[in-house]
mmCIF file of C-alpha atoms in Angstrom:
data_model
loop_
_atom_site.group_PDB
_atom_site.id
_atom_site.type_symbol
_atom_site.label_atom_id
_atom_site.label_comp_id
_atom_site.label_asym_id
_atom_site.label_seq_id
_atom_site.Cartn_x
_atom_site.Cartn_y
_atom_site.Cartn_z
ATOM 1 C CA MET A 26 -31.059 -5.796 26.156
ATOM 2 C CA ASN A 27 -29.726 -8.384 23.395
ATOM 3 C CA ASP A 28 -31.774 -6.822 20.602
ATOM 4 C CA ALA A 29 -30.037 -5.923 17.752
ATOM 5 C CA VAL A 30 -29.926 -2.124 18.511
ATOM 6 C CA SER A 31 -28.329 -2.789 21.869
ATOM 7 C CA ILE A 32 -25.842 -5.141 20.660
ATOM 8 C CA ALA A 33 -24.658 -3.239 17.845
ATOM 9 C CA ARG A 34 -24.359 -0.291 20.146
ATOM 10 C CA ASP A 35 -22.293 -1.953 22.726
ATOM 11 C CA LEU A 36 -20.086 -3.439 19.722
ATOM 12 C CA ILE A 37 -19.739 0.407 18.219
ATOM 13 C CA ARG A 38 -18.600 1.664 21.597
ATOM 14 C CA CYS A 39 -15.664 -0.787 21.055
ATOM 15 C CA PRO A 40 -13.293 1.329 19.170
ATOM 16 C CA SER A 41 -11.825 -1.974 17.411
ATOM 17 C CA VAL A 42 -9.980 -0.171 14.499
ATOM 18 C CA THR A 43 -7.841 -3.067 12.811
ATOM 19 C CA PRO A 44 -5.876 -4.800 14.333
ATOM 20 C CA ALA A 45 -7.112 -4.028 17.659
ATOM 21 C CA ASP A 46 -10.161 -5.792 19.108
ATOM 22 C CA ALA A 47 -10.660 -3.255 21.967
ATOM 23 C CA GLY A 48 -13.277 -5.621 23.894
ATOM 24 C CA ALA A 49 -15.846 -6.106 20.867
ATOM 25 C CA LEU A 50 -15.282 -10.076 20.793
ATOM 26 C CA GLY A 51 -15.725 -9.976 24.448
ATOM 27 C CA VAL A 52 -19.297 -8.374 24.187
ATOM 28 C CA LEU A 53 -20.294 -11.354 21.778
ATOM 29 C CA GLU A 54 -18.352 -13.997 23.817
ATOM 30 C CA ASN A 55 -20.265 -12.746 26.918
ATOM 31 C CA ILE A 56 -23.952 -12.956 25.095
ATOM 32 C CA LEU A 57 -23.516 -16.286 23.470
ATOM 33 C CA LYS A 58 -21.850 -18.224 26.270
ATOM 34 C CA ALA A 59 -25.057 -17.006 28.263
ATOM 35 C CA THR A 60 -27.131 -18.617 25.794
ATOM 36 C CA GLY A 61 -25.505 -22.107 25.686
ATOM 37 C CA PHE A 62 -23.181 -21.932 22.822
ATOM 38 C CA GLU A 63 -19.633 -22.972 23.061
ATOM 39 C CA VAL A 64 -17.174 -20.197 22.650
ATOM 40 C CA HIS A 65 -13.612 -20.415 21.980
ATOM 41 C CA ARG A 66 -11.245 -17.660 21.304
ATOM 42 C CA VAL A 67 -8.265 -18.335 19.122
ATOM 43 C CA THR A 68 -5.395 -16.065 18.450
ATOM 44 C CA PHE A 69 -3.470 -16.367 14.982
ATOM 45 C CA SER A 70 -0.175 -15.100 13.930
ATOM 46 C CA GLU A 71 2.119 -14.485 10.919
ATOM 47 C CA PRO A 72 5.396 -12.903 10.577
ATOM 48 C CA GLY A 73 5.385 -9.421 10.093
ATOM 49 C CA THR A 74 1.885 -8.720 10.893
ATOM 50 C CA ALA A 75 -0.388 -7.865 14.207
ATOM 51 C CA ASP A 76 -1.212 -11.026 16.198
ATOM 52 C CA ILE A 77 -5.430 -11.295 15.450
ATOM 53 C CA ASP A 78 -7.999 -12.545 18.097
ATOM 54 C CA ASN A 79 -10.977 -14.316 16.716
ATOM 55 C CA LEU A 80 -14.067 -15.874 17.562
ATOM 56 C CA TYR A 81 -15.664 -19.340 17.184
ATOM 57 C CA ALA A 82 -19.086 -20.058 18.703
ATOM 58 C CA ARG A 83 -21.563 -23.073 18.139
ATOM 59 C CA ILE A 84 -24.688 -24.580 19.775
ATOM 60 C CA GLY A 85 -25.993 -27.965 18.539
ATOM 61 C CA ASN A 86 -23.986 -30.873 17.301
ATOM 62 C CA GLN A 87 -26.350 -32.440 14.513
ATOM 63 C CA ALA A 88 -26.836 -31.503 10.800
ATOM 64 C CA PRO A 89 -27.706 -29.309 9.019
ATOM 65 C CA HIS A 90 -24.911 -26.916 10.364
ATOM 66 C CA ILE A 91 -25.519 -22.951 9.506
ATOM 67 C CA SER A 92 -22.934 -20.372 10.194
ATOM 68 C CA PHE A 93 -23.069 -16.675 10.589
ATOM 69 C CA ALA A 94 -19.746 -14.922 9.600
ATOM 70 C CA GLY A 95 -18.449 -11.447 10.047
ATOM 71 C CA HIS A 96 -15.750 -9.242 11.278
ATOM 72 C CA THR A 97 -15.375 -6.887 14.230
ATOM 73 C CA ASP A 98 -12.551 -4.716 13.237
ATOM 74 C CA VAL A 99 -13.337 -1.323 11.595
ATOM 75 C CA VAL A 100 -11.605 1.421 9.113
ATOM 76 C CA PRO A 101 -10.293 4.210 10.807
ATOM 77 C CA PRO A 102 -12.957 6.860 11.735
ATOM 78 C CA GLY A 103 -10.809 9.800 10.230
ATOM 79 C CA ASP A 104 -11.253 12.967 11.607
ATOM 80 C CA GLU A 105 -13.108 12.514 14.633
ATOM 81 C CA ASN A 106 -14.109 15.846 15.228
ATOM 82 C CA ALA A 107 -16.176 15.628 11.591
ATOM 83 C CA TRP A 108 -18.430 13.261 13.023
ATOM 84 C CA SER A 109 -21.730 14.761 13.938
ATOM 85 C CA HIS A 110 -21.891 12.087 16.557
ATOM 86 C CA GLY A 111 -19.209 10.487 18.110
ATOM 87 C CA ALA A 112 -17.499 7.871 15.946
ATOM 88 C CA PHE A 113 -17.683 5.303 18.747
ATOM 89 C CA SER A 114 -20.377 6.629 20.659
ATOM 90 C CA GLY A 115 -23.262 4.124 19.237
ATOM 91 C CA GLU A 116 -25.692 7.187 19.442
ATOM 92 C CA VAL A 117 -29.294 7.036 17.796
ATOM 93 C CA LYS A 118 -30.575 10.025 16.786
ATOM 94 C CA ASP A 119 -33.809 10.546 14.728
ATOM 95 C CA GLY A 120 -34.017 6.819 14.002
ATOM 96 C CA LEU A 121 -30.516 6.393 13.123
ATOM 97 C CA LEU A 122 -27.479 4.648 14.906
ATOM 98 C CA TYR A 123 -24.294 6.276 14.114
ATOM 99 C CA GLY A 124 -20.969 5.060 14.512
ATOM 100 C CA ARG A 125 -17.732 3.410 12.907
ATOM 101 C CA GLY A 126 -18.941 -0.173 12.148
ATOM 102 C CA ALA A 127 -22.887 0.606 12.331
ATOM 103 C CA VAL A 128 -23.309 -0.702 8.796
ATOM 104 C CA ASP A 129 -19.818 -2.473 7.926
ATOM 105 C CA MET A 130 -20.189 -4.494 9.798
ATOM 106 C CA LYS A 131 -21.137 -4.481 13.545
ATOM 107 C CA GLY A 132 -24.894 -3.739 12.587
ATOM 108 C CA GLY A 133 -25.070 -6.860 10.781
ATOM 109 C CA ILE A 134 -23.324 -9.100 13.553
ATOM 110 C CA ALA A 135 -25.813 -7.679 15.944
ATOM 111 C CA CYS A 136 -28.813 -8.518 13.761
ATOM 112 C CA SER A 137 -27.575 -12.280 13.221
ATOM 113 C CA VAL A 138 -26.921 -12.614 16.993
ATOM 114 C CA ALA A 139 -30.271 -11.095 17.965
ATOM 115 C CA ALA A 140 -32.048 -13.179 15.329
ATOM 116 C CA VAL A 141 -30.414 -16.599 16.656
ATOM 117 C CA LEU A 142 -31.160 -15.754 20.369
ATOM 118 C CA GLU A 143 -34.791 -14.964 19.131
ATOM 119 C CA TYR A 144 -34.843 -18.417 17.399
ATOM 120 C CA LEU A 145 -33.554 -20.364 20.325
ATOM 121 C CA ALA A 146 -35.815 -18.625 22.681
ATOM 122 C CA ALA A 147 -38.790 -20.197 20.670
ATOM 123 C CA ASN A 148 -37.332 -23.687 20.116
ATOM 124 C CA GLY A 149 -36.467 -24.564 23.677
ATOM 125 C CA GLY A 150 -32.999 -23.396 23.506
ATOM 126 C CA LYS A 151 -31.320 -25.441 21.148
ATOM 127 C CA PRO A 152 -31.625 -25.692 17.451
ATOM 128 C CA ARG A 153 -32.942 -28.446 15.192
ATOM 129 C CA GLY A 154 -29.301 -28.976 13.772
ATOM 130 C CA SER A 155 -26.074 -26.584 14.331
ATOM 131 C CA ILE A 156 -25.709 -22.718 14.533
ATOM 132 C CA SER A 157 -22.333 -21.421 14.635
ATOM 133 C CA PHE A 158 -20.662 -17.923 14.479
ATOM 134 C CA LEU A 159 -17.176 -17.216 12.760
ATOM 135 C CA ILE A 160 -15.797 -13.675 13.654
ATOM 136 C CA THR A 161 -12.654 -12.378 12.947
ATOM 137 C CA GLY A 162 -10.838 -9.278 13.198
ATOM 138 C CA ASP A 163 -8.520 -8.444 10.455
ATOM 139 C CA GLU A 164 -10.944 -8.321 7.395
ATOM 140 C CA GLU A 165 -10.081 -4.545 7.067
ATOM 141 C CA ASP A 166 -6.326 -5.333 6.706
ATOM 142 C CA VAL A 167 -4.740 -7.941 5.082
ATOM 143 C CA ALA A 168 -6.943 -10.873 6.108
ATOM 144 C CA LEU A 169 -4.160 -13.397 6.962
ATOM 145 C CA ASN A 170 -4.791 -13.787 10.558
ATOM 146 C CA GLY A 171 -8.564 -14.082 10.452
ATOM 147 C CA THR A 172 -11.461 -16.121 8.768
ATOM 148 C CA ILE A 173 -8.626 -17.868 6.524
ATOM 149 C CA LYS A 174 -7.011 -19.588 9.393
ATOM 150 C CA LEU A 175 -10.145 -19.748 11.853
ATOM 151 C CA LEU A 176 -11.765 -21.765 9.118
ATOM 152 C CA LYS A 177 -8.998 -24.190 8.967
ATOM 153 C CA TRP A 178 -8.957 -24.517 12.747
ATOM 154 C CA VAL A 179 -12.813 -25.291 12.781
ATOM 155 C CA ALA A 180 -12.238 -27.898 10.024
ATOM 156 C CA ASP A 181 -9.054 -29.434 11.941
ATOM 157 C CA ARG A 182 -11.551 -29.875 14.872
ATOM 158 C CA GLY A 183 -13.778 -31.853 12.490
ATOM 159 C CA GLU A 184 -16.419 -29.298 12.261
ATOM 160 C CA GLN A 185 -17.500 -27.548 8.849
ATOM 161 C CA PRO A 186 -20.805 -25.662 8.056
ATOM 162 C CA ASP A 187 -23.456 -27.067 5.664
ATOM 163 C CA HIS A 188 -23.882 -23.304 4.537
ATOM 164 C CA CYS A 189 -23.012 -19.643 5.694
ATOM 165 C CA VAL A 190 -24.470 -16.203 5.613
ATOM 166 C CA LEU A 191 -22.025 -13.340 5.821
ATOM 167 C CA GLY A 192 -23.621 -10.263 7.011
ATOM 168 C CA GLU A 193 -21.524 -7.834 4.903
ATOM 169 C CA PRO A 194 -23.457 -4.370 3.713
ATOM 170 C CA SER A 195 -24.446 -6.130 0.451
ATOM 171 C CA ASN A 196 -27.474 -3.944 -0.317
ATOM 172 C CA VAL A 197 -26.927 -0.914 -3.121
ATOM 173 C CA GLU A 198 -29.865 1.456 -2.256
ATOM 174 C CA VAL A 199 -32.461 -0.090 0.050
ATOM 175 C CA LEU A 200 -32.851 -3.283 2.246
ATOM 176 C CA GLY A 201 -33.545 -6.030 0.290
ATOM 177 C CA ASP A 202 -32.325 -5.060 -3.134
ATOM 178 C CA CYS A 203 -29.233 -7.459 -3.572
ATOM 179 C CA ILE A 204 -27.723 -10.787 -2.243
ATOM 180 C CA LYS A 205 -24.024 -11.350 -2.969
ATOM 181 C CA ILE A 206 -23.616 -14.804 -4.160
ATOM 182 C CA GLY A 207 -20.250 -14.645 -5.496
ATOM 183 C CA ARG A 208 -17.068 -12.076 -5.598
ATOM 184 C CA ARG A 209 -14.990 -11.644 -8.648
ATOM 185 C CA GLY A 210 -11.148 -12.474 -7.958
ATOM 186 C CA SER A 211 -8.328 -9.524 -7.361
ATOM 187 C CA GLN A 212 -4.666 -9.767 -8.748
ATOM 188 C CA SER A 213 -2.468 -6.997 -8.503
ATOM 189 C CA GLY A 214 1.080 -6.513 -10.108
ATOM 190 C CA THR A 215 3.779 -4.091 -11.581
ATOM 191 C CA LEU A 216 4.819 -3.749 -15.089
ATOM 192 C CA TYR A 217 8.740 -2.744 -15.453
ATOM 193 C CA VAL A 218 9.918 -1.345 -18.734
ATOM 194 C CA ASP A 219 13.917 -1.165 -18.426
ATOM 195 C CA GLY A 220 15.739 1.348 -20.746
ATOM 196 C CA ILE A 221 19.203 3.014 -20.381
ATOM 197 C CA GLN A 222 19.617 6.046 -18.282
ATOM 198 C CA GLY A 223 21.285 9.139 -20.342
ATOM 199 C CA HIS A 224 21.466 13.123 -21.131
ATOM 200 C CA VAL A 225 18.486 14.060 -22.653
ATOM 201 C CA ALA A 226 20.255 16.270 -25.263
ATOM 202 C CA TYR A 227 21.907 13.077 -26.115
ATOM 203 C CA PRO A 228 19.011 10.575 -26.956
ATOM 204 C CA GLN A 229 20.785 8.532 -29.277
ATOM 205 C CA ARG A 230 23.074 7.358 -26.313
ATOM 206 C CA ALA A 231 20.020 6.393 -24.074
ATOM 207 C CA ALA A 232 16.799 4.202 -24.477
ATOM 208 C CA ASN A 233 13.516 5.760 -23.029
ATOM 209 C CA PRO A 234 11.556 3.548 -21.451
ATOM 210 C CA VAL A 235 8.762 6.360 -20.836
ATOM 211 C CA PRO A 236 7.179 6.149 -24.679
ATOM 212 C CA ASP A 237 7.629 2.334 -24.310
ATOM 213 C CA ILE A 238 5.536 1.442 -21.318
ATOM 214 C CA SER A 239 2.914 4.233 -22.463
ATOM 215 C CA ARG A 240 2.416 1.673 -25.499
ATOM 216 C CA LEU A 241 2.058 -1.191 -23.190
ATOM 217 C CA ILE A 242 -0.440 0.438 -20.897
ATOM 218 C CA VAL A 243 -2.433 1.352 -23.832
ATOM 219 C CA ALA A 244 -2.311 -2.256 -25.390
ATOM 220 C CA LEU A 245 -3.199 -3.767 -21.968
ATOM 221 C CA SER A 246 -5.929 -1.335 -21.388
ATOM 222 C CA ASP A 247 -7.596 -1.554 -24.922
ATOM 223 C CA GLU A 248 -7.708 -5.327 -25.532
ATOM 224 C CA PRO A 249 -10.841 -6.949 -23.346
ATOM 225 C CA LEU A 250 -9.944 -9.700 -21.069
ATOM 226 C CA ASP A 251 -13.106 -11.413 -21.677
ATOM 227 C CA HIS A 252 -16.809 -10.839 -22.554
ATOM 228 C CA GLY A 253 -18.206 -11.793 -19.101
ATOM 229 C CA SER A 254 -19.821 -15.042 -18.224
ATOM 230 C CA ALA A 255 -23.118 -16.242 -16.908
ATOM 231 C CA GLN A 256 -22.913 -15.005 -13.743
ATOM 232 C CA PHE A 257 -19.993 -12.252 -13.846
ATOM 233 C CA GLN A 258 -19.648 -9.165 -15.430
ATOM 234 C CA ALA A 259 -16.142 -8.653 -17.935
ATOM 235 C CA SER A 260 -12.827 -8.811 -16.025
ATOM 236 C CA ASN A 261 -11.243 -5.342 -16.050
ATOM 237 C CA LEU A 262 -7.518 -4.474 -15.803
ATOM 238 C CA GLU A 263 -6.747 -1.029 -14.197
ATOM 239 C CA PHE A 264 -3.747 0.953 -14.040
ATOM 240 C CA THR A 265 -3.487 2.649 -10.895
ATOM 241 C CA SER A 266 0.229 4.353 -11.086
ATOM 242 C CA VAL A 267 3.214 5.169 -13.337
ATOM 243 C CA ASP A 268 6.418 5.845 -12.122
ATOM 244 C CA VAL A 269 9.773 6.474 -13.301
ATOM 245 C CA GLY A 270 11.240 8.105 -10.069
ATOM 246 C CA ASN A 271 12.948 10.561 -11.918
ATOM 247 C CA THR A 272 13.458 13.824 -10.234
ATOM 248 C CA ALA A 273 15.627 15.722 -12.873
ATOM 249 C CA ASN A 274 14.242 17.097 -16.362
ATOM 250 C CA ASN A 275 17.261 16.893 -18.054
ATOM 251 C CA VAL A 276 17.978 13.113 -17.330
ATOM 252 C CA ILE A 277 16.240 10.255 -19.531
ATOM 253 C CA PRO A 278 15.137 7.927 -16.869
ATOM 254 C CA GLY A 279 16.338 4.080 -16.781
ATOM 255 C CA GLN A 280 13.457 2.583 -15.866
ATOM 256 C CA ALA A 281 9.469 2.861 -16.014
ATOM 257 C CA ARG A 282 6.856 1.035 -14.182
ATOM 258 C CA ALA A 283 3.056 0.864 -14.060
ATOM 259 C CA LYS A 284 0.945 -0.658 -11.178
ATOM 260 C CA PHE A 285 -2.350 -2.343 -11.838
ATOM 261 C CA ASN A 286 -5.079 -4.437 -10.916
ATOM 262 C CA ILE A 287 -7.262 -6.911 -12.349
ATOM 263 C CA ARG A 288 -10.663 -7.678 -11.040
ATOM 264 C CA PHE A 289 -11.520 -11.176 -12.694
ATOM 265 C CA ASN A 290 -14.590 -13.307 -13.229
ATOM 266 C CA ASP A 291 -14.474 -17.053 -13.627
ATOM 267 C CA ASN A 292 -13.411 -17.114 -17.013
ATOM 268 C CA HIS A 293 -9.879 -17.113 -15.066
ATOM 269 C CA THR A 294 -7.792 -18.376 -12.329
ATOM 270 C CA HIS A 295 -4.788 -16.518 -11.015
ATOM 271 C CA GLN A 296 -2.512 -18.762 -12.954
ATOM 272 C CA SER A 297 -4.440 -18.546 -16.470
ATOM 273 C CA LEU A 298 -4.558 -14.811 -16.099
ATOM 274 C CA ARG A 299 -0.852 -14.009 -15.533
ATOM 275 C CA GLN A 300 0.148 -16.282 -18.327
ATOM 276 C CA LEU A 301 -2.507 -14.088 -20.876
ATOM 277 C CA VAL A 302 -0.979 -10.937 -19.445
ATOM 278 C CA GLU A 303 2.122 -12.120 -19.810
ATOM 279 C CA GLN A 304 1.491 -12.873 -23.352
ATOM 280 C CA ARG A 305 -0.150 -9.982 -24.169
ATOM 281 C CA VAL A 306 2.905 -8.022 -22.698
ATOM 282 C CA ALA A 307 5.239 -9.947 -24.610
ATOM 283 C CA LYS A 308 3.466 -9.412 -28.068
ATOM 284 C CA ALA A 309 3.102 -5.780 -27.385
ATOM 285 C CA ALA A 310 6.804 -5.337 -26.561
ATOM 286 C CA GLY A 311 7.847 -7.112 -29.748
ATOM 287 C CA ASN A 312 11.805 -7.604 -29.756
ATOM 288 C CA TRP A 313 12.975 -4.096 -28.911
ATOM 289 C CA MET A 314 11.283 -3.460 -25.406
ATOM 290 C CA ARG A 315 12.760 -4.833 -22.325
ATOM 291 C CA ALA A 316 9.433 -5.417 -20.077
ATOM 292 C CA ARG A 317 8.404 -7.641 -17.643
ATOM 293 C CA VAL A 318 5.364 -8.266 -15.039
ATOM 294 C CA VAL A 319 5.833 -8.962 -11.336
ATOM 295 C CA TRP A 320 3.003 -10.232 -9.728
ATOM 296 C CA GLU A 321 1.685 -9.622 -5.884
ATOM 297 C CA PRO A 322 0.649 -12.385 -3.903
ATOM 298 C CA SER A 323 -3.166 -12.748 -3.966
ATOM 299 C CA ASN A 324 -5.564 -14.822 -1.699
ATOM 300 C CA ALA A 325 -8.690 -13.386 -3.756
ATOM 301 C CA ASP A 326 -10.220 -16.075 -5.497
ATOM 302 C CA VAL A 327 -13.347 -15.923 -7.698
ATOM 303 C CA PHE A 328 -16.061 -18.168 -6.551
ATOM 304 C CA VAL A 329 -19.894 -17.983 -6.903
ATOM 305 C CA THR A 330 -22.589 -19.939 -5.011
ATOM 306 C CA ARG A 331 -25.100 -21.397 -7.538
ATOM 307 C CA PRO A 332 -28.881 -20.146 -7.249
ATOM 308 C CA GLY A 333 -30.243 -22.947 -5.867
ATOM 309 C CA ALA A 334 -32.372 -24.018 -2.335
ATOM 310 C CA PHE A 335 -30.246 -22.140 -0.300
ATOM 311 C CA THR A 336 -30.184 -19.158 -2.442
ATOM 312 C CA ASP A 337 -34.243 -19.581 -2.851
ATOM 313 C CA LEU A 338 -34.842 -19.964 0.887
ATOM 314 C CA ALA A 339 -32.822 -16.410 1.619
ATOM 315 C CA VAL A 340 -34.590 -14.867 -1.186
ATOM 316 C CA ALA A 341 -38.258 -15.973 0.209
ATOM 317 C CA ALA A 342 -37.081 -14.602 4.097
ATOM 318 C CA ILE A 343 -36.118 -11.215 2.419
ATOM 319 C CA GLU A 344 -39.487 -10.889 0.221
ATOM 320 C CA GLU A 345 -41.486 -11.461 3.455
ATOM 321 C CA VAL A 346 -40.106 -8.914 5.159
ATOM 322 C CA THR A 347 -39.294 -5.994 2.724
ATOM 323 C CA GLY A 348 -41.878 -7.048 -0.247
ATOM 324 C CA ARG A 349 -38.364 -7.073 -2.627
ATOM 325 C CA LYS A 350 -37.044 -9.929 -4.544
ATOM 326 C CA PRO A 351 -33.368 -9.329 -4.288
ATOM 327 C CA GLU A 352 -30.747 -9.452 -7.208
ATOM 328 C CA LEU A 353 -28.621 -12.313 -6.845
ATOM 329 C CA SER A 354 -25.212 -10.203 -7.494
ATOM 330 C CA THR A 355 -21.477 -10.944 -8.217
ATOM 331 C CA SER A 356 -20.594 -7.371 -8.288
ATOM 332 C CA GLY A 357 -18.236 -5.347 -5.975
ATOM 333 C CA GLY A 358 -15.009 -6.225 -4.568
ATOM 334 C CA THR A 359 -13.886 -9.065 -2.492
ATOM 335 C CA SER A 360 -14.842 -10.149 0.797
ATOM 336 C CA ASP A 361 -14.086 -13.041 3.554
ATOM 337 C CA ALA A 362 -16.499 -14.829 1.557
ATOM 338 C CA ARG A 363 -13.868 -15.812 -0.805
ATOM 339 C CA PHE A 364 -12.401 -18.028 1.874
ATOM 340 C CA ILE A 365 -15.805 -19.510 3.224
ATOM 341 C CA SER A 366 -16.809 -20.638 -0.442
ATOM 342 C CA HIS A 367 -13.855 -23.393 -0.187
ATOM 343 C CA TYR A 368 -15.673 -24.980 2.539
ATOM 344 C CA CYS A 369 -19.470 -24.576 2.060
ATOM 345 C CA PRO A 370 -22.007 -22.559 0.012
ATOM 346 C CA VAL A 371 -21.981 -18.687 1.293
ATOM 347 C CA ILE A 372 -24.162 -16.021 0.429
ATOM 348 C CA GLU A 373 -23.762 -12.111 1.610
ATOM 349 C CA PHE A 374 -26.421 -10.351 2.770
ATOM 350 C CA GLY A 375 -26.432 -7.268 5.670
ATOM 351 C CA LEU A 376 -27.464 -3.432 5.615
ATOM 352 C CA VAL A 377 -27.301 -1.205 3.138
ATOM 353 C CA GLY A 378 -23.548 -0.005 2.293
ATOM 354 C CA GLN A 379 -23.976 3.668 1.359
ATOM 355 C CA THR A 380 -22.176 4.953 4.341
ATOM 356 C CA MET A 381 -19.800 2.533 5.116
ATOM 357 C CA HIS A 382 -16.509 3.830 5.610
ATOM 358 C CA GLN A 383 -17.610 7.424 5.475
ATOM 359 C CA ILE A 384 -17.653 10.205 8.017
ATOM 360 C CA ASP A 385 -21.106 9.533 10.027
ATOM 361 C CA GLU A 386 -21.510 5.868 9.060
ATOM 362 C CA ARG A 387 -24.778 5.398 10.298
ATOM 363 C CA THR A 388 -27.910 3.017 9.462
ATOM 364 C CA PRO A 389 -31.550 3.019 10.391
ATOM 365 C CA VAL A 390 -32.937 1.586 13.066
ATOM 366 C CA SER A 391 -35.787 0.282 11.224
ATOM 367 C CA ASP A 392 -33.104 -1.746 8.967
ATOM 368 C CA LEU A 393 -31.550 -3.331 12.205
ATOM 369 C CA GLU A 394 -35.033 -4.309 12.876
ATOM 370 C CA LYS A 395 -35.915 -5.646 9.477
ATOM 371 C CA LEU A 396 -32.495 -7.349 9.090
ATOM 372 C CA THR A 397 -32.946 -9.626 12.394
ATOM 373 C CA LYS A 398 -36.640 -10.644 11.050
ATOM 374 C CA ILE A 399 -34.778 -11.355 7.573
ATOM 375 C CA TYR A 400 -32.181 -13.733 9.605
ATOM 376 C CA ARG A 401 -34.888 -15.159 11.727
ATOM 377 C CA GLY A 402 -37.113 -16.036 8.923
ATOM 378 C CA LEU A 403 -34.171 -17.672 7.155
ATOM 379 C CA LEU A 404 -33.348 -19.516 10.400
ATOM 380 C CA ASP A 405 -37.103 -21.166 10.713
ATOM 381 C CA ARG A 406 -36.878 -21.822 6.798
ATOM 382 C CA TYR A 407 -33.576 -23.319 7.090
ATOM 383 C CA PHE A 408 -34.393 -25.903 10.064
ATOM 384 C CA ALA A 409 -38.117 -26.750 8.847
#
């Protein structure tokens, strides 16, 4: 059976905890090859990271070209004894499909595959353009050997989608409430303040960096980075840890450091954001603090797919099945859509994300059926 529930169950039963594939891509390869897709399995490597297997499949060689993207890797199940049904059982109970990846995002992939098979069956086995799948295995990890490299590999073949649907669990409360049309960027860094180590009884011989870094943390936290933009909420800088590496209570530390992460909107680029933060650090530090920021590499750029014909098409397909007009949202964290956006307009629409990454991750079977109908309706409209 190649309905969404059957495909999702087969995928869930592959314990593909990133970076392991555990047969998940093979499930898709077998289905798509049997339907007439040209399927490629491509492995990418990077020093210091695991090799990642990826899948690219395409049917048709004409425009327009729509692609469905996703990842078959999942986060660890945690305490498997805490699951009411096996973490990789794919069990259906009381109308719910259980298992790691049911929501994030094997369920979404299964719905897109089922919808494409239905569309092809109703149209003589060929699309009125091209349909492809871009499936990776490292989205839940460092995302270095997956979508970002697979897209380049596809482009080097002279192929590029005109539009893409990423089946991440975009809905907040109920199916049909939200389409992600963009994501804020992400930039992490560490703030360092150097002092002079010394005995606490002789503070005049030392320079304590702890009060200084506290002042800088307050200064950076209190001043807004911006006030939002037309499509995005305000950027936010959040400190996530403060440390001096000091185990002695009678020693003034020689250095203090604080880690932070910024989620930024389209008022900024990585470069302009770094310059802004460094200017604010220099201003707050004055002439007496020895402070600096060390930035971490980031491939999480801000992007937005402007509302237009493609988003209107998706909204119509969703509204037809669910009766809801979804919000066009740019909230949340990052996803592989940030890479896809460099090649074509991309939207994210999948299942409801309430149980993703949790014990007893699950989705209603009825949502799988509805999402399949939505994807099918989207294909009908896209090729009309």
